[in-house]
JSON list of C-alpha atoms in Angstrom, two decimals:
[
{"chain": "D", "resi": 1, "resn": "UNK", "atom": "CA", "xyz": [125.16, 17.89, -65.26]},
{"chain": "D", "resi": 2, "resn": "UNK", "atom": "CA", "xyz": [125.71, 19.15, -61.80]},
{"chain": "D", "resi": 3, "resn": "UNK", "atom": "CA", "xyz": [123.91, 22.42, -62.44]},
{"chain": "D", "resi": 4, "resn": "UNK", "atom": "CA", "xyz": [120.95, 20.49, -63.67]},
{"chain": "D", "resi": 5, "resn": "UNK", "atom": "CA", "xyz": [120.74, 18.51, -60.76]},
{"chain": "D", "resi": 6, "resn": "UNK", "atom": "CA", "xyz": [120.79, 21.36, -58.44]},
{"chain": "D", "resi": 7, "resn": "UNK", "atom": "CA", "xyz": [118.10, 23.20, -60.20]},
{"chain": "D", "resi": 8, "resn": "UNK", "atom": "CA", "xyz": [116.10, 20.38, -60.11]},
{"chain": "D", "resi": 9, "resn": "UNK", "atom": "CA", "xyz": [116.57, 19.90, -56.31]},
{"chain": "D", "resi": 10, "resn": "UNK", "atom": "CA", "xyz": [115.78, 23.61, -55.81]},
{"chain": "D", "resi": 11, "resn": "UNK", "atom": "CA", "xyz": [112.39, 22.94, -57.66]},
{"chain": "D", "resi": 12, "resn": "UNK", "atom": "CA", "xyz": [111.47, 19.70, -55.60]},
{"chain": "D", "resi": 13, "resn": "UNK", "atom": "CA", "xyz": [112.40, 21.80, -52.47]},
{"chain": "D", "resi": 14, "resn": "UNK", "atom": "CA", "xyz": [109.92, 24.63, -53.24]},
{"chain": "D", "resi": 15, "resn": "UNK", "atom": "CA", "xyz": [107.27, 21.95, -54.28]},
{"chain": "D", "resi": 16, "resn": "UNK", "atom": "CA", "xyz": [107.83, 20.50, -50.92]},
{"chain": "D", "resi": 17, "resn": "UNK", "atom": "CA", "xyz": [107.16, 23.67, -49.29]},
{"chain": "D", "resi": 18, "resn": "UNK", "atom": "CA", "xyz": [104.03, 24.71, -50.89]},
{"chain": "D", "resi": 19, "resn": "UNK", "atom": "CA", "xyz": [102.60, 21.36, -50.28]},
{"chain": "D", "resi": 20, "resn": "UNK", "atom": "CA", "xyz": [103.34, 21.61, -46.53]},
{"chain": "D", "resi": 21, "resn": "UNK", "atom": "CA", "xyz": [102.01, 25.08, -46.22]},
{"chain": "D", "resi": 22, "resn": "UNK", "atom": "CA", "xyz": [98.86, 23.96, -48.20]},
{"chain": "D", "resi": 23, "resn": "UNK", "atom": "CA", "xyz": [98.15, 20.78, -45.88]},
{"chain": "D", "resi": 24, "resn": "UNK", "atom": "CA", "xyz": [98.52, 22.96, -42.75]},
{"chain": "D", "resi": 25, "resn": "UNK", "atom": "CA", "xyz": [96.01, 25.65, -43.90]},
{"chain": "D", "resi": 26, "resn": "UNK", "atom": "CA", "xyz": [93.53, 22.99, -45.08]},
{"chain": "D", "resi": 27, "resn": "UNK", "atom": "CA", "xyz": [93.83, 21.12, -41.69]},
{"chain": "D", "resi": 28, "resn": "UNK", "atom": "CA", "xyz": [93.27, 24.61, -39.78]},
{"chain": "D", "resi": 29, "resn": "UNK", "atom": "CA", "xyz": [90.18, 25.28, -41.86]},
{"chain": "D", "resi": 30, "resn": "UNK", "atom": "CA", "xyz": [88.62, 21.72, -41.37]},
{"chain": "D", "resi": 31, "resn": "UNK", "atom": "CA", "xyz": [89.33, 22.32, -37.40]},
{"chain": "D", "resi": 32, "resn": "UNK", "atom": "CA", "xyz": [87.50, 25.44, -37.41]},
{"chain": "D", "resi": 33, "resn": "UNK", "atom": "CA", "xyz": [84.48, 24.04, -38.73]},
{"chain": "D", "resi": 34, "resn": "UNK", "atom": "CA", "xyz": [80.68, 25.42, -37.66]},
{"chain": "D", "resi": 35, "resn": "UNK", "atom": "CA", "xyz": [78.99, 23.69, -35.11]},
{"chain": "D", "resi": 36, "resn": "UNK", "atom": "CA", "xyz": [75.32, 23.69, -34.07]},
{"chain": "D", "resi": 37, "resn": "UNK", "atom": "CA", "xyz": [73.10, 22.55, -31.35]},
{"chain": "D", "resi": 38, "resn": "UNK", "atom": "CA", "xyz": [69.31, 21.77, -31.85]},
{"chain": "D", "resi": 39, "resn": "UNK", "atom": "CA", "xyz": [67.09, 23.29, -29.12]},
{"chain": "D", "resi": 40, "resn": "UNK", "atom": "CA", "xyz": [63.51, 22.08, -28.84]},
{"chain": "D", "resi": 41, "resn": "UNK", "atom": "CA", "xyz": [60.88, 23.66, -26.74]},
{"chain": "D", "resi": 42, "resn": "UNK", "atom": "CA", "xyz": [57.48, 21.94, -26.37]},
{"chain": "D", "resi": 43, "resn": "UNK", "atom": "CA", "xyz": [56.13, 24.46, -23.43]},
{"chain": "D", "resi": 44, "resn": "UNK", "atom": "CA", "xyz": [54.95, 21.07, -21.40]},
{"chain": "D", "resi": 45, "resn": "UNK", "atom": "CA", "xyz": [56.72, 22.36, -18.26]},
{"chain": "D", "resi": 46, "resn": "UNK", "atom": "CA", "xyz": [54.47, 25.20, -17.87]},
{"chain": "D", "resi": 47, "resn": "UNK", "atom": "CA", "xyz": [51.13, 25.02, -15.94]},
{"chain": "D", "resi": 48, "resn": "UNK", "atom": "CA", "xyz": [48.64, 26.26, -18.40]},
{"chain": "D", "resi": 49, "resn": "UNK", "atom": "CA", "xyz": [44.67, 26.56, -18.69]},
{"chain": "D", "resi": 50, "resn": "UNK", "atom": "CA", "xyz": [42.59, 25.52, -21.80]},
{"chain": "D", "resi": 51, "resn": "UNK", "atom": "CA", "xyz": [41.21, 28.87, -22.69]},
{"chain": "D", "resi": 52, "resn": "UNK", "atom": "CA", "xyz": [42.64, 32.23, -23.66]},
{"chain": "D", "resi": 53, "resn": "UNK", "atom": "CA", "xyz": [40.48, 34.06, -21.22]},
{"chain": "D", "resi": 54, "resn": "UNK", "atom": "CA", "xyz": [41.65, 31.84, -18.41]},
{"chain": "D", "resi": 55, "resn": "UNK", "atom": "CA", "xyz": [45.64, 32.39, -19.24]},
{"chain": "D", "resi": 56, "resn": "UNK", "atom": "CA", "xyz": [46.46, 35.72, -17.51]},
{"chain": "D", "resi": 57, "resn": "UNK", "atom": "CA", "xyz": [50.24, 35.39, -18.38]},
{"chain": "D", "resi": 58, "resn": "UNK", "atom": "CA", "xyz": [52.14, 35.72, -21.58]},
{"chain": "D", "resi": 59, "resn": "UNK", "atom": "CA", "xyz": [55.68, 34.25, -22.41]},
{"chain": "D", "resi": 60, "resn": "UNK", "atom": "CA", "xyz": [58.80, 36.86, -22.23]},
{"chain": "D", "resi": 61, "resn": "UNK", "atom": "CA", "xyz": [61.79, 35.60, -20.94]},
{"chain": "D", "resi": 62, "resn": "UNK", "atom": "CA", "xyz": [60.92, 32.20, -19.71]},
{"chain": "D", "resi": 63, "resn": "UNK", "atom": "CA", "xyz": [63.36, 30.62, -22.24]},
{"chain": "D", "resi": 64, "resn": "UNK", "atom": "CA", "xyz": [65.89, 33.28, -22.11]},
{"chain": "D", "resi": 65, "resn": "UNK", "atom": "CA", "xyz": [68.53, 30.86, -21.14]},
{"chain": "D", "resi": 66, "resn": "UNK", "atom": "CA", "xyz": [67.96, 28.96, -24.23]},
{"chain": "D", "resi": 67, "resn": "UNK", "atom": "CA", "xyz": [68.42, 32.11, -26.31]},
{"chain": "D", "resi": 68, "resn": "UNK", "atom": "CA", "xyz": [65.17, 33.36, -27.16]},
{"chain": "D", "resi": 69, "resn": "UNK", "atom": "CA", "xyz": [62.85, 35.91, -25.94]},
{"chain": "D", "resi": 70, "resn": "UNK", "atom": "CA", "xyz": [59.13, 36.16, -26.63]},
{"chain": "D", "resi": 71, "resn": "UNK", "atom": "CA", "xyz": [56.67, 39.02, -26.91]},
{"chain": "D", "resi": 72, "resn": "UNK", "atom": "CA", "xyz": [59.79, 41.29, -28.25]},
{"chain": "D", "resi": 73, "resn": "UNK", "atom": "CA", "xyz": [57.31, 44.06, -28.68]},
{"chain": "D", "resi": 74, "resn": "UNK", "atom": "CA", "xyz": [55.90, 43.95, -25.24]},
{"chain": "D", "resi": 75, "resn": "UNK", "atom": "CA", "xyz": [53.19, 41.98, -23.68]},
{"chain": "D", "resi": 76, "resn": "UNK", "atom": "CA", "xyz": [49.72, 41.89, -25.36]},
{"chain": "D", "resi": 77, "resn": "UNK", "atom": "CA", "xyz": [46.79, 40.07, -24.19]},
{"chain": "D", "resi": 78, "resn": "UNK", "atom": "CA", "xyz": [46.05, 36.83, -25.80]},
{"chain": "D", "resi": 79, "resn": "UNK", "atom": "CA", "xyz": [49.70, 36.72, -27.74]},
{"chain": "D", "resi": 80, "resn": "UNK", "atom": "CA", "xyz": [52.39, 34.33, -26.79]},
{"chain": "D", "resi": 81, "resn": "UNK", "atom": "CA", "xyz": [50.13, 32.37, -24.40]},
{"chain": "D", "resi": 82, "resn": "UNK", "atom": "CA", "xyz": [50.66, 28.87, -23.56]},
{"chain": "D", "resi": 83, "resn": "UNK", "atom": "CA", "xyz": [47.69, 26.91, -23.17]},
{"chain": "D", "resi": 84, "resn": "UNK", "atom": "CA", "xyz": [46.46, 23.24, -22.54]},
{"chain": "D", "resi": 85, "resn": "UNK", "atom": "CA", "xyz": [45.68, 21.72, -26.07]},
{"chain": "D", "resi": 86, "resn": "UNK", "atom": "CA", "xyz": [42.59, 20.06, -24.64]},
{"chain": "D", "resi": 87, "resn": "UNK", "atom": "CA", "xyz": [40.38, 22.77, -26.62]},
{"chain": "D", "resi": 88, "resn": "UNK", "atom": "CA", "xyz": [42.43, 22.50, -29.73]},
{"chain": "D", "resi": 89, "resn": "UNK", "atom": "CA", "xyz": [42.38, 19.54, -32.42]},
{"chain": "D", "resi": 90, "resn": "UNK", "atom": "CA", "xyz": [45.94, 18.79, -32.69]},
{"chain": "D", "resi": 91, "resn": "UNK", "atom": "CA", "xyz": [47.93, 16.10, -34.95]},
{"chain": "D", "resi": 92, "resn": "UNK", "atom": "CA", "xyz": [49.81, 12.95, -33.34]},
{"chain": "D", "resi": 93, "resn": "UNK", "atom": "CA", "xyz": [53.00, 14.79, -33.69]},
{"chain": "D", "resi": 94, "resn": "UNK", "atom": "CA", "xyz": [52.15, 17.59, -31.33]},
{"chain": "D", "resi": 95, "resn": "UNK", "atom": "CA", "xyz": [53.42, 16.76, -27.70]},
{"chain": "D", "resi": 96, "resn": "UNK", "atom": "CA", "xyz": [50.67, 17.00, -24.97]},
{"chain": "D", "resi": 97, "resn": "UNK", "atom": "CA", "xyz": [49.94, 18.74, -22.92]},
{"chain": "D", "resi": 98, "resn": "UNK", "atom": "CA", "xyz": [50.61, 22.22, -24.02]},
{"chain": "D", "resi": 99, "resn": "UNK", "atom": "CA", "xyz": [50.91, 24.53, -27.02]},
{"chain": "D", "resi": 100, "resn": "UNK", "atom": "CA", "xyz": [51.93, 28.09, -27.76]},
{"chain": "D", "resi": 101, "resn": "UNK", "atom": "CA", "xyz": [49.23, 30.17, -29.24]},
{"chain": "D", "resi": 102, "resn": "UNK", "atom": "CA", "xyz": [48.11, 33.83, -30.22]},
{"chain": "D", "resi": 103, "resn": "UNK", "atom": "CA", "xyz": [44.42, 34.80, -30.95]},
{"chain": "D", "resi": 104, "resn": "UNK", "atom": "CA", "xyz": [42.25, 37.80, -32.30]},
{"chain": "D", "resi": 105, "resn": "UNK", "atom": "CA", "xyz": [44.96, 38.60, -35.03]},
{"chain": "D", "resi": 106, "resn": "UNK", "atom": "CA", "xyz": [47.80, 38.43, -32.62]},
{"chain": "D", "resi": 107, "resn": "UNK", "atom": "CA", "xyz": [50.97, 36.91, -33.76]},
{"chain": "D", "resi": 108, "resn": "UNK", "atom": "CA", "xyz": [53.36, 34.47, -32.18]},
{"chain": "D", "resi": 109, "resn": "UNK", "atom": "CA", "xyz": [56.60, 36.31, -31.60]},
{"chain": "D", "resi": 110, "resn": "UNK", "atom": "CA", "xyz": [60.15, 36.01, -30.71]},
{"chain": "D", "resi": 111, "resn": "UNK", "atom": "CA", "xyz": [63.94, 37.09, -30.89]},
{"chain": "D", "resi": 112, "resn": "UNK", "atom": "CA", "xyz": [66.81, 35.39, -30.67]},
{"chain": "D", "resi": 113, "resn": "UNK", "atom": "CA", "xyz": [70.08, 36.28, -28.41]},
{"chain": "D", "resi": 114, "resn": "UNK", "atom": "CA", "xyz": [71.99, 33.69, -29.84]},
{"chain": "D", "resi": 115, "resn": "UNK", "atom": "CA", "xyz": [73.20, 33.08, -33.71]},
{"chain": "D", "resi": 116, "resn": "UNK", "atom": "CA", "xyz": [70.44, 30.90, -35.24]},
{"chain": "D", "resi": 117, "resn": "UNK", "atom": "CA", "xyz": [70.31, 29.42, -38.84]},
{"chain": "D", "resi": 118, "resn": "UNK", "atom": "CA", "xyz": [67.22, 27.33, -38.84]},
{"chain": "D", "resi": 119, "resn": "UNK", "atom": "CA", "xyz": [63.77, 27.53, -37.23]},
{"chain": "D", "resi": 120, "resn": "UNK", "atom": "CA", "xyz": [61.01, 25.00, -37.22]},
{"chain": "D", "resi": 121, "resn": "UNK", "atom": "CA", "xyz": [57.62, 24.26, -35.50]},
{"chain": "D", "resi": 122, "resn": "UNK", "atom": "CA", "xyz": [54.70, 22.10, -35.65]},
{"chain": "D", "resi": 123, "resn": "UNK", "atom": "CA", "xyz": [52.29, 24.70, -37.16]},
{"chain": "D", "resi": 124, "resn": "UNK", "atom": "CA", "xyz": [48.72, 25.12, -38.06]},
{"chain": "D", "resi": 125, "resn": "UNK", "atom": "CA", "xyz": [47.59, 23.30, -35.17]},
{"chain": "D", "resi": 126, "resn": "UNK", "atom": "CA", "xyz": [44.52, 25.85, -34.56]},
{"chain": "D", "resi": 127, "resn": "UNK", "atom": "CA", "xyz": [41.91, 24.60, -36.79]},
{"chain": "D", "resi": 128, "resn": "UNK", "atom": "CA", "xyz": [43.66, 25.93, -39.99]},
{"chain": "D", "resi": 129, "resn": "UNK", "atom": "CA", "xyz": [46.80, 26.90, -41.96]},
{"chain": "D", "resi": 130, "resn": "UNK", "atom": "CA", "xyz": [49.64, 29.17, -40.00]},
{"chain": "D", "resi": 131, "resn": "UNK", "atom": "CA", "xyz": [52.73, 30.93, -41.47]},
{"chain": "D", "resi": 132, "resn": "UNK", "atom": "CA", "xyz": [56.26, 31.16, -40.42]},
{"chain": "D", "resi": 133, "resn": "UNK", "atom": "CA", "xyz": [58.26, 33.95, -41.33]},
{"chain": "D", "resi": 134, "resn": "UNK", "atom": "CA", "xyz": [61.73, 34.46, -40.24]},
{"chain": "D", "resi": 135, "resn": "UNK", "atom": "CA", "xyz": [63.64, 37.72, -40.25]},
{"chain": "D", "resi": 136, "resn": "UNK", "atom": "CA", "xyz": [67.19, 39.38, -40.14]},
{"chain": "D", "resi": 137, "resn": "UNK", "atom": "CA", "xyz": [68.53, 41.85, -37.25]},
{"chain": "D", "resi": 138, "resn": "UNK", "atom": "CA", "xyz": [67.09, 44.79, -39.63]},
{"chain": "D", "resi": 139, "resn": "UNK", "atom": "CA", "xyz": [63.73, 43.33, -39.95]},
{"chain": "D", "resi": 140, "resn": "UNK", "atom": "CA", "xyz": [64.21, 42.21, -43.59]},
{"chain": "D", "resi": 141, "resn": "UNK", "atom": "CA", "xyz": [62.29, 39.13, -44.32]},
{"chain": "D", "resi": 142, "resn": "UNK", "atom": "CA", "xyz": [64.71, 35.96, -45.05]},
{"chain": "D", "resi": 143, "resn": "UNK", "atom": "CA", "xyz": [61.73, 33.67, -45.65]},
{"chain": "D", "resi": 144, "resn": "UNK", "atom": "CA", "xyz": [58.20, 32.11, -45.21]},
{"chain": "D", "resi": 145, "resn": "UNK", "atom": "CA", "xyz": [56.18, 28.82, -45.26]},
{"chain": "D", "resi": 146, "resn": "UNK", "atom": "CA", "xyz": [52.82, 27.93, -45.04]},
{"chain": "D", "resi": 147, "resn": "UNK", "atom": "CA", "xyz": [51.77, 24.61, -43.07]},
{"chain": "D", "resi": 148, "resn": "UNK", "atom": "CA", "xyz": [48.55, 22.96, -41.63]},
{"chain": "D", "resi": 149, "resn": "UNK", "atom": "CA", "xyz": [48.88, 20.27, -39.01]},
{"chain": "D", "resi": 150, "resn": "UNK", "atom": "CA", "xyz": [52.51, 19.85, -40.26]},
{"chain": "D", "resi": 151, "resn": "UNK", "atom": "CA", "xyz": [56.26, 20.44, -38.90]},
{"chain": "D", "resi": 152, "resn": "UNK", "atom": "CA", "xyz": [57.93, 23.06, -41.30]},
{"chain": "D", "resi": 153, "resn": "UNK", "atom": "CA", "xyz": [61.17, 24.57, -41.08]},
{"chain": "D", "resi": 154, "resn": "UNK", "atom": "CA", "xyz": [63.29, 27.56, -42.77]},
{"chain": "D", "resi": 155, "resn": "UNK", "atom": "CA", "xyz": [66.88, 27.79, -43.31]},
{"chain": "D", "resi": 156, "resn": "UNK", "atom": "CA", "xyz": [69.18, 31.24, -43.77]},
{"chain": "D", "resi": 157, "resn": "UNK", "atom": "CA", "xyz": [72.57, 31.67, -44.43]},
{"chain": "D", "resi": 158, "resn": "UNK", "atom": "CA", "xyz": [72.13, 35.08, -42.80]},
{"chain": "D", "resi": 159, "resn": "UNK", "atom": "CA", "xyz": [71.81, 34.69, -39.06]},
{"chain": "D", "resi": 160, "resn": "UNK", "atom": "CA", "xyz": [67.99, 34.68, -37.90]},
{"chain": "D", "resi": 161, "resn": "UNK", "atom": "CA", "xyz": [67.17, 37.40, -35.63]},
{"chain": "D", "resi": 162, "resn": "UNK", "atom": "CA", "xyz": [63.50, 36.73, -35.01]},
{"chain": "D", "resi": 163, "resn": "UNK", "atom": "CA", "xyz": [60.49, 34.78, -36.33]},
{"chain": "D", "resi": 164, "resn": "UNK", "atom": "CA", "xyz": [56.70, 35.26, -36.21]},
{"chain": "D", "resi": 165, "resn": "UNK", "atom": "CA", "xyz": [53.88, 32.75, -36.78]},
{"chain": "D", "resi": 166, "resn": "UNK", "atom": "CA", "xyz": [50.44, 34.15, -38.18]},
{"chain": "D", "resi": 167, "resn": "UNK", "atom": "CA", "xyz": [47.23, 32.47, -38.50]},
{"chain": "D", "resi": 168, "resn": "UNK", "atom": "CA", "xyz": [46.21, 32.39, -42.28]},
{"chain": "D", "resi": 169, "resn": "UNK", "atom": "CA", "xyz": [42.92, 30.53, -42.05]},
{"chain": "D", "resi": 170, "resn": "UNK", "atom": "CA", "xyz": [41.55, 32.27, -38.98]},
{"chain": "D", "resi": 171, "resn": "UNK", "atom": "CA", "xyz": [42.67, 34.77, -36.24]},
{"chain": "D", "resi": 172, "resn": "UNK", "atom": "CA", "xyz": [44.41, 32.31, -34.19]},
{"chain": "D", "resi": 173, "resn": "UNK", "atom": "CA", "xyz": [47.90, 30.62, -34.54]},
{"chain": "D", "resi": 174, "resn": "UNK", "atom": "CA", "xyz": [49.17, 27.76, -32.66]},
{"chain": "D", "resi": 175, "resn": "UNK", "atom": "CA", "xyz": [52.68, 25.99, -32.64]},
{"chain": "D", "resi": 176, "resn": "UNK", "atom": "CA", "xyz": [54.29, 23.20, -30.88]},
{"chain": "D", "resi": 177, "resn": "UNK", "atom": "CA", "xyz": [57.70, 21.53, -30.67]},
{"chain": "D", "resi": 178, "resn": "UNK", "atom": "CA", "xyz": [59.31, 24.97, -31.71]},
{"chain": "D", "resi": 179, "resn": "UNK", "atom": "CA", "xyz": [62.84, 24.05, -32.86]},
{"chain": "D", "resi": 180, "resn": "UNK", "atom": "CA", "xyz": [65.86, 26.02, -33.75]},
{"chain": "D", "resi": 181, "resn": "UNK", "atom": "CA", "xyz": [69.76, 25.27, -34.54]},
{"chain": "D", "resi": 182, "resn": "UNK", "atom": "CA", "xyz": [71.98, 27.47, -32.45]},
{"chain": "D", "resi": 183, "resn": "UNK", "atom": "CA", "xyz": [75.31, 28.09, -34.46]},
{"chain": "D", "resi": 184, "resn": "UNK", "atom": "CA", "xyz": [78.64, 28.65, -33.26]},
{"chain": "D", "resi": 185, "resn": "UNK", "atom": "CA", "xyz": [82.34, 28.68, -34.65]},
{"chain": "D", "resi": 186, "resn": "UNK", "atom": "CA", "xyz": [84.46, 26.06, -33.13]},
{"chain": "D", "resi": 187, "resn": "UNK", "atom": "CA", "xyz": [87.74, 27.46, -31.54]},
{"chain": "D", "resi": 188, "resn": "UNK", "atom": "CA", "xyz": [90.44, 25.92, -32.86]},
{"chain": "D", "resi": 189, "resn": "UNK", "atom": "CA", "xyz": [92.27, 23.44, -31.01]},
{"chain": "D", "resi": 190, "resn": "UNK", "atom": "CA", "xyz": [95.93, 24.29, -29.92]},
{"chain": "D", "resi": 191, "resn": "UNK", "atom": "CA", "xyz": [97.14, 21.58, -32.54]},
{"chain": "D", "resi": 192, "resn": "UNK", "atom": "CA", "xyz": [95.10, 23.50, -35.28]},
{"chain": "D", "resi": 193, "resn": "UNK", "atom": "CA", "xyz": [96.89, 26.73, -34.71]},
{"chain": "D", "resi": 194, "resn": "UNK", "atom": "CA", "xyz": [100.19, 24.74, -34.59]},
{"chain": "D", "resi": 195, "resn": "UNK", "atom": "CA", "xyz": [99.48, 23.76, -38.24]},
{"chain": "D", "resi": 196, "resn": "UNK", "atom": "CA", "xyz": [98.23, 27.02, -39.02]},
{"chain": "D", "resi": 197, "resn": "UNK", "atom": "CA", "xyz": [101.96, 28.50, -37.63]},
{"chain": "D", "resi": 198, "resn": "UNK", "atom": "CA", "xyz": [103.34, 26.00, -39.72]},
{"chain": "D", "resi": 199, "resn": "UNK", "atom": "CA", "xyz": [101.70, 26.74, -42.86]},
{"chain": "D", "resi": 200, "resn": "UNK", "atom": "CA", "xyz": [102.67, 30.49, -42.49]},
{"chain": "D", "resi": 201, "resn": "UNK", "atom": "CA", "xyz": [106.23, 29.68, -41.80]},
{"chain": "D", "resi": 202, "resn": "UNK", "atom": "CA", "xyz": [106.46, 27.45, -44.62]},
{"chain": "D", "resi": 203, "resn": "UNK", "atom": "CA", "xyz": [105.25, 30.41, -46.93]},
{"chain": "D", "resi": 204, "resn": "UNK", "atom": "CA", "xyz": [107.66, 32.42, -45.57]},
{"chain": "D", "resi": 205, "resn": "UNK", "atom": "CA", "xyz": [110.74, 30.09, -45.63]},
{"chain": "D", "resi": 206, "resn": "UNK", "atom": "CA", "xyz": [109.48, 29.58, -49.66]},
{"chain": "D", "resi": 207, "resn": "UNK", "atom": "CA", "xyz": [109.60, 33.48, -50.24]},
{"chain": "D", "resi": 208, "resn": "UNK", "atom": "CA", "xyz": [112.97, 33.74, -48.68]},
{"chain": "D", "resi": 209, "resn": "UNK", "atom": "CA", "xyz": [114.53, 31.24, -50.64]},
{"chain": "D", "resi": 210, "resn": "UNK", "atom": "CA", "xyz": [113.23, 32.09, -53.85]},
{"chain": "D", "resi": 211, "resn": "UNK", "atom": "CA", "xyz": [115.96, 32.77, -56.45]},
{"chain": "D", "resi": 212, "resn": "UNK", "atom": "CA", "xyz": [115.39, 32.83, -59.85]},
{"chain": "D", "resi": 213, "resn": "UNK", "atom": "CA", "xyz": [116.59, 29.30, -61.46]},
{"chain": "D", "resi": 214, "resn": "UNK", "atom": "CA", "xyz": [119.80, 29.77, -63.54]},
{"chain": "D", "resi": 215, "resn": "UNK", "atom": "CA", "xyz": [118.51, 27.79, -66.48]},
{"chain": "D", "resi": 216, "resn": "UNK", "atom": "CA", "xyz": [121.36, 29.25, -68.72]},
{"chain": "D", "resi": 217, "resn": "UNK", "atom": "CA", "xyz": [123.83, 27.77, -66.63]},
{"chain": "D", "resi": 218, "resn": "UNK", "atom": "CA", "xyz": [122.52, 24.07, -66.85]}
]
């Protein structure tokens, strides 16, 4: 009877060690959840003319502090230009006075310098539908979507390295309210690291104390 009680005590002890280790590791995992920040660019803080012919400046690094660079393949006339929307027929969702546009078959294009997992914009506001396409860092297509006077978005488990918007109904593409989700892994708090250490220590204790149970002696 005494030996049986001892064996039962050992089983309970090991169960507690496993439970402590599991709880500690799960707490650490939940404390390191991914967090995101939403960035919205409406292009309204830039002084802009009404027509492509009057715009002599193309976007490049004006929003670099937000993690995005426009005209990644070099500055091209009539591409990535901020214009006043007075010459466009825009939906109510568009925020005046400006939008971003490319004409004569040129693309709206940009690359990200931060980890991004979702991109959206109000597209198709140039008198016809546009296509938003997202790419990985090797130029592989992660997805695309067509929209006309509507906000569309694309998400990807693989980081989005760049995107383009192309006119599908005309040679002009225009967007407003560009939105993207910047992702980051939250650095675990000291308490979470302590829990991880506790879990590892508990597993170590469990291994060192593991001895075959002498069931025959019971």
